XYZ file of C-alpha atoms in Angstrom:
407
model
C 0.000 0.000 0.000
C 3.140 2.522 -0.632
C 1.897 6.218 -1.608
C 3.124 7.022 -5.233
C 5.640 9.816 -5.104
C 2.734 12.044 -7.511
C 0.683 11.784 -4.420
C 2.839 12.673 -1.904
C 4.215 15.872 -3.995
C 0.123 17.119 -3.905
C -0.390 19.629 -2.487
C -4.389 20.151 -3.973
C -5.930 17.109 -2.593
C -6.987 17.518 1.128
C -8.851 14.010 1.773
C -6.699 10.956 2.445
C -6.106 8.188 -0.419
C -7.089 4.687 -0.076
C -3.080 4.126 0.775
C -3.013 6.525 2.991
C -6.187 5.270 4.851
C -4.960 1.795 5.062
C -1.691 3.187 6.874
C -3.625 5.212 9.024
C -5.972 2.560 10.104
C -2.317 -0.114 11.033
C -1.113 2.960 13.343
C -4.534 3.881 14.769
C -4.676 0.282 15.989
C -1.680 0.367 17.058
C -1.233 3.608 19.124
C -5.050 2.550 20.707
C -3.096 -0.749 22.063
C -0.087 0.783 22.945
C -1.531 3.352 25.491
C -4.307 1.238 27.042
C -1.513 -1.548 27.626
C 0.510 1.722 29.574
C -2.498 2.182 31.785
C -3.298 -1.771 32.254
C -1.532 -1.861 35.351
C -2.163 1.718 37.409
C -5.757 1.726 37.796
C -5.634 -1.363 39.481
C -3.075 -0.089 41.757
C -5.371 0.064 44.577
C -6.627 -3.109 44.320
C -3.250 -4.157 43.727
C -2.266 -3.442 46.731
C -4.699 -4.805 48.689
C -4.301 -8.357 47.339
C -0.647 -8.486 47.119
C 0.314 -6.101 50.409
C 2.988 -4.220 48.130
C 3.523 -0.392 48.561
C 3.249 2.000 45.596
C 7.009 2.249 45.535
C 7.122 -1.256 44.712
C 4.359 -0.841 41.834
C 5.535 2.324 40.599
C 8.876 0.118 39.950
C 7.196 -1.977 37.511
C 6.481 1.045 35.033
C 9.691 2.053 35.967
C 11.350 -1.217 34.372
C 8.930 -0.761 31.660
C 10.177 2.673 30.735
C 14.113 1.928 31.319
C 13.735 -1.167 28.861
C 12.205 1.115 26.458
C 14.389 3.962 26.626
C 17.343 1.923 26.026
C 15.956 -0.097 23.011
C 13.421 2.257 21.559
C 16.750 4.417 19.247
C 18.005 1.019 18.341
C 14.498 -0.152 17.114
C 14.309 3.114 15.322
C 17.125 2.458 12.922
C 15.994 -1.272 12.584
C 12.584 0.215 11.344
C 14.634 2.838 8.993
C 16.335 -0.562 7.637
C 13.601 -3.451 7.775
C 10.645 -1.929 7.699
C 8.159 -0.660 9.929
C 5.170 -3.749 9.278
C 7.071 -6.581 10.898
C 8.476 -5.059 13.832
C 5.284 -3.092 14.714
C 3.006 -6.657 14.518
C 5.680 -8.200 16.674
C 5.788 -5.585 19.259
C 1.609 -6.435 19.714
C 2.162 -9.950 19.944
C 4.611 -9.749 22.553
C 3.205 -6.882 24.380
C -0.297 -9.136 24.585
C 2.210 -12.107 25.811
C 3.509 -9.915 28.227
C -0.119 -9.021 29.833
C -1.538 -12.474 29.566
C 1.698 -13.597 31.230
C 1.009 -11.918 34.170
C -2.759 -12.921 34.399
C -1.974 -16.735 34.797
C 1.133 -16.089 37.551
C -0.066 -12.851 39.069
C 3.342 -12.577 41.412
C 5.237 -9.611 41.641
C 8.222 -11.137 39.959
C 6.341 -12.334 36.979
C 4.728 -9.075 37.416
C 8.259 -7.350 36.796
C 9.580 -9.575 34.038
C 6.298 -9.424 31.919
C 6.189 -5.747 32.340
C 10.054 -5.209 31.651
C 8.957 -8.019 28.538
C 6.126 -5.362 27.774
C 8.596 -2.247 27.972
C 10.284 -4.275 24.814
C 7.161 -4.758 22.647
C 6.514 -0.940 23.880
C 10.167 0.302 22.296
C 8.383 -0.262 18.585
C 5.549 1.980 18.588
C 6.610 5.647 17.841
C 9.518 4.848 15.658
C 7.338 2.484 13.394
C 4.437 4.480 13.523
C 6.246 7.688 12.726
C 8.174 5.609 9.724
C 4.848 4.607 8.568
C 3.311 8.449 8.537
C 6.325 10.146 7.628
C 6.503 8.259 4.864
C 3.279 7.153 3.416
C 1.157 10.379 3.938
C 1.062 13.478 1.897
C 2.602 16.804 3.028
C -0.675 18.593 3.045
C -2.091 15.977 5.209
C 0.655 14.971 7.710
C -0.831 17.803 10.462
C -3.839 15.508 10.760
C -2.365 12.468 10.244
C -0.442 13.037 13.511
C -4.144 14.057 15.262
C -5.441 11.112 13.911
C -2.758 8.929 15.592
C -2.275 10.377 19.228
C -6.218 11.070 19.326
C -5.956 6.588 19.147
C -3.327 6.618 21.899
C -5.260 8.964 24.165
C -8.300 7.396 23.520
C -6.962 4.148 24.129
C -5.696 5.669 27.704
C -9.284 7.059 28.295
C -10.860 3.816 27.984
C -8.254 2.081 29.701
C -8.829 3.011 33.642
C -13.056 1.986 33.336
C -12.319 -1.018 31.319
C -9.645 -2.510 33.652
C -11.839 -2.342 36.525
C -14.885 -3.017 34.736
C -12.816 -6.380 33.676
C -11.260 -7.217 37.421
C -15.098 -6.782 38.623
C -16.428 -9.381 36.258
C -13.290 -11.844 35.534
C -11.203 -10.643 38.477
C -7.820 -9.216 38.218
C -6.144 -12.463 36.688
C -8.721 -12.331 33.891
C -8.494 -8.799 33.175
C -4.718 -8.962 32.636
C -5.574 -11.983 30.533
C -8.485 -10.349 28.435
C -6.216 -7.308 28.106
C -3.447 -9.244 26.398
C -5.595 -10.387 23.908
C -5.758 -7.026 22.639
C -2.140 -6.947 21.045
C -3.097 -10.420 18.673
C -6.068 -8.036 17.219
C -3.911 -5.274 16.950
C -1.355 -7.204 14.895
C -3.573 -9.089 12.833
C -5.050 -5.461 11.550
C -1.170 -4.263 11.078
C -0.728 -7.415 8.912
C -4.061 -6.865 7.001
C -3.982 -3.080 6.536
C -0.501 -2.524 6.059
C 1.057 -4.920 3.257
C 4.721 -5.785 2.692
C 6.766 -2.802 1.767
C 4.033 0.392 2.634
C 6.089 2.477 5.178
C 9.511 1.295 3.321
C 11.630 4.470 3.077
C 12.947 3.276 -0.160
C 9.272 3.451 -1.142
C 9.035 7.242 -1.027
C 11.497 9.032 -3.363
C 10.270 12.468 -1.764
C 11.414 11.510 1.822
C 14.538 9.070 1.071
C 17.782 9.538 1.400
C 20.626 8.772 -1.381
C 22.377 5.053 -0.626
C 25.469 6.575 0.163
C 24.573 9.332 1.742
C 25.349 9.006 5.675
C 22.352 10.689 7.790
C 23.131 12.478 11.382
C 20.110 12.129 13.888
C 22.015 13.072 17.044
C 21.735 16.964 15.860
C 21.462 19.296 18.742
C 17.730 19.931 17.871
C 17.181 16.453 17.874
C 18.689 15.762 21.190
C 17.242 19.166 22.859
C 13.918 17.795 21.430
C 15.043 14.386 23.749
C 14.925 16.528 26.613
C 11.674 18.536 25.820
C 10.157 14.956 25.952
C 11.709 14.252 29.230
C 9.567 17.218 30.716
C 6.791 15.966 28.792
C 6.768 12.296 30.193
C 7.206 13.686 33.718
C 4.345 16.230 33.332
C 2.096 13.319 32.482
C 3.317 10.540 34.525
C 1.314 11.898 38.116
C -1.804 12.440 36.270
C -1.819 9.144 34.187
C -0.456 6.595 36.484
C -1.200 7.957 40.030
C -4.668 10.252 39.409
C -7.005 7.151 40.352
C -4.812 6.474 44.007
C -3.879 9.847 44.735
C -7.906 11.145 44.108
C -8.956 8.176 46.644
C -6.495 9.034 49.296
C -6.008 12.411 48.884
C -9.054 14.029 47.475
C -12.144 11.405 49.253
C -13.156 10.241 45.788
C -14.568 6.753 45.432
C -12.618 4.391 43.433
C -15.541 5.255 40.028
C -15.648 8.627 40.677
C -11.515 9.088 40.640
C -11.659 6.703 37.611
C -13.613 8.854 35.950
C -12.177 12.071 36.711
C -8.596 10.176 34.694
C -10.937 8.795 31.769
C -12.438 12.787 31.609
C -8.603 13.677 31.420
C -7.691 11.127 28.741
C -10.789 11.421 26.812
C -10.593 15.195 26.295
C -7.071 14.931 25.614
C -8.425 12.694 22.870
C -11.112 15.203 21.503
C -8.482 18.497 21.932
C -5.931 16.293 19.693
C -8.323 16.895 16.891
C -9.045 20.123 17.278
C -4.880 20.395 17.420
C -3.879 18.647 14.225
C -6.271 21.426 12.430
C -3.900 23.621 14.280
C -0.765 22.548 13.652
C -1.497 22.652 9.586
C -2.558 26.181 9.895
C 0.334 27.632 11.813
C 4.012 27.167 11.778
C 4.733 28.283 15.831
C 4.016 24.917 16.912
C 6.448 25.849 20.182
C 4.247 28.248 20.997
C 1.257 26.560 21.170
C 2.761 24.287 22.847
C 3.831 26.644 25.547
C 0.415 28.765 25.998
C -1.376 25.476 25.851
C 0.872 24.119 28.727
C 0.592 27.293 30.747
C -3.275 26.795 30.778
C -2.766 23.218 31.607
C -0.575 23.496 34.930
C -3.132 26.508 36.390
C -5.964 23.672 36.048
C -3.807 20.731 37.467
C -2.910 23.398 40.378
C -6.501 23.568 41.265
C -7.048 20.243 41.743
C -3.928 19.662 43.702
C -4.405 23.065 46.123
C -8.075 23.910 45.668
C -11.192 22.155 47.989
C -13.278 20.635 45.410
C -16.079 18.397 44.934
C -15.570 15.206 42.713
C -17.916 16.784 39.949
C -16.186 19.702 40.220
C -12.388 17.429 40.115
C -14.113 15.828 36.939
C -14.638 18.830 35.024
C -11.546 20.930 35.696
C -9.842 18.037 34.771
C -11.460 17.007 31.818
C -10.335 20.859 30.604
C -6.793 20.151 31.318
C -7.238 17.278 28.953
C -8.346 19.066 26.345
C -5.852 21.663 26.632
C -2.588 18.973 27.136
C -4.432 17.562 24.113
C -4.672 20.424 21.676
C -0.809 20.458 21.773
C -0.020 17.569 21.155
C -0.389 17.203 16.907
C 2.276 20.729 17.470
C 5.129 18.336 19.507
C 4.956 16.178 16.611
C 5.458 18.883 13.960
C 8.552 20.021 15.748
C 10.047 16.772 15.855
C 8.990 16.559 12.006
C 10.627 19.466 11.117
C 14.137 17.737 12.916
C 14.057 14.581 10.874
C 16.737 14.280 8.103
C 15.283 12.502 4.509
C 14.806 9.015 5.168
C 15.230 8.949 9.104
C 11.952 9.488 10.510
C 12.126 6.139 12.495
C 15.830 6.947 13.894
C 15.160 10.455 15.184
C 11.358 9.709 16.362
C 13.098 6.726 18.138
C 15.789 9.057 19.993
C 13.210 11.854 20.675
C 10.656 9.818 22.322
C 12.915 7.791 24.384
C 12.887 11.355 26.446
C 8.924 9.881 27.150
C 10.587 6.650 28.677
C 13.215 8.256 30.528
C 10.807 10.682 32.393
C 8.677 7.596 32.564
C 10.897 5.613 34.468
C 12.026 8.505 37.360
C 8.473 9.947 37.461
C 6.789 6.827 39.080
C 9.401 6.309 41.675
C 8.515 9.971 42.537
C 5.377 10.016 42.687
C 5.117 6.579 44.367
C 7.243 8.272 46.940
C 4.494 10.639 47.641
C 1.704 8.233 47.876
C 3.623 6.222 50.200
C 4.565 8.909 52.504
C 0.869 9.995 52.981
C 1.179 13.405 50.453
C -1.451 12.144 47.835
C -2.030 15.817 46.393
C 1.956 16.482 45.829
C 1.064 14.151 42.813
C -0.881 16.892 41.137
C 1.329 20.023 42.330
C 4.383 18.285 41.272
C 2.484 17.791 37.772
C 1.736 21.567 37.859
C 5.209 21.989 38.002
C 6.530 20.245 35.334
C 4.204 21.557 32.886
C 5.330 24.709 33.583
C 8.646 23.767 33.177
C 7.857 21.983 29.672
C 6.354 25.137 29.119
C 9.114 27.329 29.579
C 11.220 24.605 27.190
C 8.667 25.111 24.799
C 8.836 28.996 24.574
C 12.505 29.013 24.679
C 13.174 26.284 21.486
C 10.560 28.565 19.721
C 12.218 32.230 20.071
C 15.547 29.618 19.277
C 14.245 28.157 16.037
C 13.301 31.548 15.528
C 16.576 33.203 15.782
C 18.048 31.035 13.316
């Protein structure tokens, strides 16, 4: 299903080809099963507990081995997309990512709970470089903007639907069967890669507008590139409290029942979804994507403040966080664009790969942080220290735009 160079140079033609539908369709499965696998495991923290007497220290370290396995693999996976191709390696990160899960629902210990997550931070490692490869290189210019919307609006989605189906699952199968049912997820997703997305279709040497020469040597460790790595860092940290330790910190900290606190994340993660489509209109209209990102963060942190210093009521928790989520979510088709706009010809996998390991690193200190709060009886730190790094991530924004800028 490779895009024909004549329709990647058009630049009249807003609506997606049949091609270009078929790719989307492989990395909108894949980016839904990629972040409801990340939120398998922290809804059921609680209950996680409770059964197995561990503290959130010691369940925080299980993303945390999921996110240092990743970070270390996900650059080399990148340049083993850029070289193989991004169809094989994407269906086998699914199938091993729904081994992983189902792994862990028939010998629910905490070591098997370790190794199949640390197994799961592997299949993890494959998602942004192959589904970058696959967008970079298989959708037109005119059309990448919402191509990117397209994609994270999946992941978040994914994430929203995650937290209510988990415990939806442990109530009627229990937890082992929920892990179990979960896992079953990553065979769908890689039968529709295989189906949608035949032999060859995110190939780089497929796309004469976005390949390099054979002998031409590429450099993806540019400063942007690597600046860009530690952009994401901020990023992963900013999101780590709210999407891993909302549900506990709500019940301890905040009163919330175990639904309502479930459904103030899903309100997050579900108009994060809805603002991501609203963003990738955005990002094709406007070249300042650092700035949006910025103002949009801004925004974000005051809301995430209010929950963390501000009496509500859960309603009220609900709402102000469901805005956050649409704000956080608005931004996020503009991140992509600026790590676009850093990729050399033919290297979309390689320089996606380094960038986003930034997601992983954050991802693997953020949980021991924020498990330290939980555990230490400051459930509402989770949200302030949030605030914080938004504001940060902010400030990182606004300074790589007035930089890009300069030059």
């Amino acid at each position: 299903m490779s895009v024909q160079t004549s329709d990647l140079a058009s630049v009249d033609r807003r609506s997606f080809s049949a091609p270009e539908l078929g790719a989307l369709v492989a990395v909108f499965t894949a980016h839904f099963v990629s972040h409801f696998y990340y939120l398998v495991l922290p809804p059921l923290f609680p209950l996680l507990r409770d059964r197995t007497g561990l503290g959130f220290i010691e369940l925080g370290l299980t993303l945390t081995a999921f996110n240092v396995v990743t970070a270390v693999l996900q650059t080399p996976v990148g340049f083993l997309v850029d070289r193989v191709g991004a169809r094989p390696v994407l269906a086998a990160g699914l199938l091993l990512g729904g081994i992983s899960y189902v792994a862990i629902g028939l010998w629910p210990t905490y070591p098997v709970m370790l190794a199949g997550m640390t197994a799961a931070g592997l299949a993890n490692c494959v998602y942004h470089p192959a589904d970058y490869a696959v967008m970079s290189h298989s959708i037109g210019t005119r059309r990448i903007g919402k191509a990117f919307s397209i994609h994270l609006f999946a992941g978040y989605f994914g994430g929203a639907v995650a937290p209510a189906a988990m415990l939806a699952l442990a109530a009627w199968l229990g937890l082992s069967g929920a892990m179990i049912a979960a896992g079953l997820l990553g065979g769908v997703g890689a039968l529709t890669v295989l189906l949608f997305l035949r032999p060859g279709a995110a190939d780089r040497k497929a796309d004469a507008n976005h390949a390099a020469k054979p002998d031409e040597k590429v450099r993806v460790f540019t400063p942007v590139a690597l600046s860009l790595t530690g952009f994401f860092v901020l990023l992963s940290l900013s999101g780590t409290g709210v999407n891993n330790f909302a549900v506990a910190a709500l019940t301890s900290g905040a009163g919330l029942s175990l639904q309502t606190a479930s459904a103030a994340l899903t309100a997050f993660l579900l108009m994060s979804a809805l603002g991501i489509i609203g963003g990738g209109v955005l990002a094709d209209r406007t070249a300042r994507h650092g700035q949006v990102a910025a103002i949009g963060f801004v925004f974000t942190a005051l809301l995430v403040c209010c929950v963390a210093g501000v009496s509500l009521s859960g309603a009220a928790i609900v709402a102000t966080l469901g805005m956050a989520g649409f704000l956080s979510g608005l931004i996020q088709p503009s991140r992509d664009m600026m790590v676009r706009a850093a990729c050399p010809p033919g290297a979309a996998g390689r320089v996606f790969g380094i960038v986003t390991t930034g997601f992983n690193i954050g991802g693997a200190i953020g949980p021991l942080l924020f498990g330290y709060f939980m555990d230490h009886g400051r459930p509402m730190w989770v949200f302030g220290a949030t605030a914080v790094f938004m504001a940060i991530t902010a400030l990182a924004a606004a300074w790589g735009e007035f930089r890009s800028r300069n030059r």
